Amino acid sequence: MADAEGSGEDNSLANRAAEAVGGLVLEALETAKVGVAADRWAEALRIARDDLGLSFFSWLSAVHWANDPQVGDPLSAEVTERFELLCAVSDVTAGELVVFSTDLEATDPTVDSLIDVYPGADWHERECREMFGINFAGHPRPENLYLPNGFVGYPLLKSFPLLSREVKPWPGEVDVEDMPEVAGGG
């Protein structure tokens, strides 16, 4: 796990989860974030579900860490080019949540599917494949959700030249207009 911040010495959910899955606490501020090796991704989340009671699948997405963004400001510091895959799971009683993280290779990112662990991962994995190009080994239905068949590229890669970023890069300027006068002087 690149850019790890280390772990604390307490018995927090982050530390318990990291110990249970053989991972590393990456952040233990207000959110428990646990990094695991890519080859232990599905097994770590199975342990989280079965042994830690984190049975509610919330979301799964990715971050494309790249040094040469197609549009926008240049980076302030070099990063290790990779994909960071993130998945949030929680219990259904106390509201304890852990974000699991794994790093995938910058080229041909592949990881085991979570569908057998959390059926709700189906849509999220399909979206990550379509938008980032991440392959989920064992996913039974890798068809597109949004883009037409034959679309070339992955729109959420930092190297993808999205026209919307060219027209109005984030955060962009906000056109603020005065409030209209209220009839009756109120």
Tab-separated table of C-alpha atoms in Angstrom:
chain	number	residue	atom	x	y	z
A	1	MET	CA	0.000	0.000	0.000
A	2	ALA	CA	1.690	3.165	-1.160
A	3	ASP	CA	1.757	6.244	1.028
A	4	ALA	CA	0.774	4.370	4.211
A	5	GLU	CA	0.636	6.458	7.359
A	6	GLY	CA	1.135	3.619	9.835
A	7	SER	CA	-1.016	2.261	12.597
A	8	GLY	CA	-1.838	3.194	16.152
A	9	GLU	CA	-1.518	1.101	19.292
A	10	ASP	CA	-5.181	1.072	20.359
A	11	ASN	CA	-7.947	-1.478	19.930
A	12	SER	CA	-9.885	0.651	17.426
A	13	LEU	CA	-12.006	-0.876	14.692
A	14	ALA	CA	-9.278	0.024	12.187
A	15	ASN	CA	-6.654	-1.899	14.171
A	16	ARG	CA	-8.962	-4.868	14.784
A	17	ALA	CA	-9.854	-5.021	11.079
A	18	ALA	CA	-6.214	-4.725	9.979
A	19	GLU	CA	-5.180	-7.495	12.347
A	20	ALA	CA	-8.052	-9.762	11.269
A	21	VAL	CA	-7.325	-9.459	7.546
A	22	GLY	CA	-3.538	-9.181	7.704
A	23	GLY	CA	-3.632	-5.581	6.500
A	24	LEU	CA	-2.210	-2.240	7.525
A	25	VAL	CA	-4.045	0.708	9.070
A	26	LEU	CA	-3.602	3.577	6.629
A	27	GLU	CA	-5.644	6.166	8.489
A	28	ALA	CA	-7.287	6.006	11.860
A	29	LEU	CA	-8.692	9.497	12.301
A	30	GLU	CA	-12.466	9.638	11.994
A	31	THR	CA	-12.566	6.904	9.341
A	32	ALA	CA	-11.038	3.463	9.622
A	33	LYS	CA	-9.048	2.777	6.441
A	34	VAL	CA	-7.267	-0.549	6.095
A	35	GLY	CA	-4.888	-1.421	3.276
A	36	VAL	CA	-4.588	-4.993	2.049
A	37	ALA	CA	-2.536	-6.651	-0.666
A	38	ALA	CA	-4.386	-7.031	-3.970
A	39	ASP	CA	-4.089	-10.830	-3.887
A	40	ARG	CA	-5.914	-10.838	-0.505
A	41	TRP	CA	-8.685	-8.367	-1.521
A	42	ALA	CA	-11.669	-10.733	-1.686
A	43	GLU	CA	-10.478	-12.837	1.270
A	44	ALA	CA	-9.966	-9.729	3.441
A	45	LEU	CA	-13.507	-8.555	2.720
A	46	ARG	CA	-14.869	-12.047	3.395
A	47	ILE	CA	-13.157	-11.939	6.820
A	48	ALA	CA	-14.577	-8.447	7.410
A	49	ARG	CA	-18.073	-9.766	6.697
A	50	ASP	CA	-17.847	-13.069	8.571
A	51	ASP	CA	-15.535	-12.324	11.507
A	52	LEU	CA	-16.008	-8.595	12.083
A	53	GLY	CA	-19.742	-8.390	11.363
A	54	LEU	CA	-19.272	-5.847	8.560
A	55	SER	CA	-22.117	-7.293	6.521
A	56	PHE	CA	-23.395	-4.124	4.830
A	57	PHE	CA	-21.717	-3.292	1.508
A	58	SER	CA	-21.864	0.476	0.992
A	59	TRP	CA	-19.755	1.328	-2.064
A	60	LEU	CA	-16.723	0.507	-4.159
A	61	SER	CA	-14.758	2.888	-6.380
A	62	ALA	CA	-11.221	3.764	-7.412
A	63	VAL	CA	-8.716	6.582	-7.636
A	64	HIS	CA	-6.350	6.826	-10.581
A	65	TRP	CA	-3.025	8.051	-9.227
A	66	ALA	CA	-1.103	9.479	-12.190
A	67	ASN	CA	1.690	12.028	-12.552
A	68	ASP	CA	0.606	13.519	-15.868
A	69	PRO	CA	-3.048	14.600	-15.824
A	70	GLN	CA	-4.460	15.447	-19.254
A	71	VAL	CA	-6.156	18.603	-17.980
A	72	GLY	CA	-6.033	20.716	-14.848
A	73	ASP	CA	-3.262	21.845	-12.579
A	74	PRO	CA	-0.022	19.842	-12.397
A	75	LEU	CA	0.598	17.794	-9.279
A	76	SER	CA	2.455	19.368	-6.380
A	77	ALA	CA	4.489	16.162	-5.861
A	78	GLU	CA	5.165	12.923	-7.700
A	79	VAL	CA	2.961	9.932	-6.839
A	80	THR	CA	3.397	6.224	-7.358
A	81	GLU	CA	1.316	5.623	-10.479
A	82	ARG	CA	-1.365	3.063	-9.707
A	83	PHE	CA	-5.041	2.538	-9.078
A	84	GLU	CA	-6.269	2.609	-5.508
A	85	LEU	CA	-9.391	0.469	-5.184
A	86	LEU	CA	-11.599	1.397	-2.225
A	87	CYS	CA	-14.545	-0.419	-0.665
A	88	ALA	CA	-16.646	0.700	2.306
A	89	VAL	CA	-18.402	-1.901	4.448
A	90	SER	CA	-20.132	-1.552	7.802
A	91	ASP	CA	-22.214	-3.313	10.394
A	92	VAL	CA	-25.959	-2.732	10.588
A	93	THR	CA	-26.274	-2.027	14.308
A	94	ALA	CA	-23.562	0.307	15.642
A	95	GLY	CA	-22.779	1.975	12.321
A	96	GLU	CA	-19.088	1.084	12.415
A	97	LEU	CA	-17.563	1.448	8.962
A	98	VAL	CA	-14.224	0.395	7.480
A	99	VAL	CA	-12.872	1.518	4.124
A	100	PHE	CA	-10.675	-1.192	2.630
A	101	SER	CA	-8.020	-0.139	0.141
A	102	THR	CA	-5.714	-1.976	-2.215
A	103	ASP	CA	-3.241	-0.798	-4.821
A	104	LEU	CA	-3.450	-2.187	-8.350
A	105	GLU	CA	-0.901	-1.957	-11.135
A	106	ALA	CA	-1.139	1.128	-13.352
A	107	THR	CA	-1.277	-1.105	-16.434
A	108	ASP	CA	-3.757	-3.993	-16.635
A	109	PRO	CA	-5.229	-3.540	-13.129
A	110	THR	CA	-6.863	-6.797	-12.051
A	111	VAL	CA	-8.346	-7.973	-8.759
A	112	ASP	CA	-10.768	-10.717	-7.684
A	113	SER	CA	-14.468	-9.852	-7.807
A	114	LEU	CA	-16.380	-9.378	-4.555
A	115	ILE	CA	-19.725	-10.584	-5.920
A	116	ASP	CA	-19.505	-13.900	-4.033
A	117	VAL	CA	-18.800	-11.944	-0.806
A	118	TYR	CA	-21.125	-8.954	-1.296
A	119	PRO	CA	-23.662	-9.355	-4.134
A	120	GLY	CA	-24.129	-5.558	-4.061
A	121	ALA	CA	-20.623	-5.188	-5.499
A	122	ASP	CA	-21.957	-6.178	-8.941
A	123	TRP	CA	-22.950	-2.706	-10.174
A	124	HIS	CA	-19.944	-0.981	-8.543
A	125	GLU	CA	-17.432	-3.358	-10.139
A	126	ARG	CA	-19.077	-2.926	-13.540
A	127	GLU	CA	-18.847	0.854	-13.166
A	128	CYS	CA	-15.148	0.693	-12.148
A	129	ARG	CA	-14.372	-1.541	-15.116
A	130	GLU	CA	-16.159	0.799	-17.482
A	131	MET	CA	-14.810	4.092	-16.092
A	132	PHE	CA	-11.271	3.088	-14.998
A	133	GLY	CA	-10.479	-0.118	-16.919
A	134	ILE	CA	-10.124	-2.261	-13.792
A	135	ASN	CA	-10.688	-5.975	-14.418
A	136	PHE	CA	-12.592	-7.934	-11.772
A	137	ALA	CA	-11.639	-11.599	-12.150
A	138	GLY	CA	-14.685	-13.830	-11.846
A	139	HIS	CA	-17.273	-11.102	-12.478
A	140	PRO	CA	-20.112	-12.842	-14.355
A	141	ARG	CA	-21.526	-9.802	-16.230
A	142	PRO	CA	-18.852	-7.270	-17.217
A	143	GLU	CA	-21.049	-5.404	-19.720
A	144	ASN	CA	-21.231	-1.608	-19.768
A	145	LEU	CA	-23.675	0.380	-17.678
A	146	TYR	CA	-23.353	3.798	-19.326
A	147	LEU	CA	-21.116	3.931	-22.372
A	148	PRO	CA	-22.126	2.577	-25.777
A	149	ASN	CA	-20.420	-0.554	-27.053
A	150	GLY	CA	-17.345	0.411	-29.018
A	151	PHE	CA	-16.530	3.439	-26.839
A	152	VAL	CA	-12.758	3.830	-26.651
A	153	GLY	CA	-11.082	4.807	-23.401
A	154	TYR	CA	-11.875	5.109	-19.734
A	155	PRO	CA	-13.391	8.501	-18.843
A	156	LEU	CA	-12.240	8.658	-15.200
A	157	LEU	CA	-8.547	8.198	-15.941
A	158	LYS	CA	-6.525	11.335	-15.292
A	159	SER	CA	-5.072	10.857	-18.782
A	160	PHE	CA	-8.499	10.894	-20.484
A	161	PRO	CA	-9.238	14.269	-22.132
A	162	LEU	CA	-12.805	14.900	-20.998
A	163	LEU	CA	-14.277	17.825	-22.908
A	164	SER	CA	-16.189	18.928	-19.806
A	165	ARG	CA	-12.859	19.487	-18.019
A	166	GLU	CA	-11.693	21.637	-20.926
A	167	VAL	CA	-14.857	23.740	-21.075
A	168	LYS	CA	-15.213	24.341	-17.335
A	169	PRO	CA	-12.460	22.801	-15.231
A	170	TRP	CA	-13.338	22.080	-11.627
A	171	PRO	CA	-14.044	24.055	-9.563
A	172	GLY	CA	-14.654	26.589	-12.322
A	173	GLU	CA	-16.149	30.009	-11.898
A	174	VAL	CA	-19.595	30.349	-10.394
A	175	ASP	CA	-21.925	32.912	-11.944
A	176	VAL	CA	-23.726	34.481	-8.984
A	177	GLU	CA	-26.673	36.772	-9.686
A	178	ASP	CA	-28.402	39.192	-7.338
A	179	MET	CA	-31.633	38.029	-5.740
A	180	PRO	CA	-34.738	39.506	-7.394
A	181	GLU	CA	-36.591	42.291	-5.624
A	182	VAL	CA	-39.585	41.074	-3.622
A	183	ALA	CA	-42.918	42.742	-4.530
A	184	GLY	CA	-44.404	44.706	-1.646
A	185	GLY	CA	-41.054	45.769	-0.147
A	186	GLY	CA	-40.649	42.649	2.037
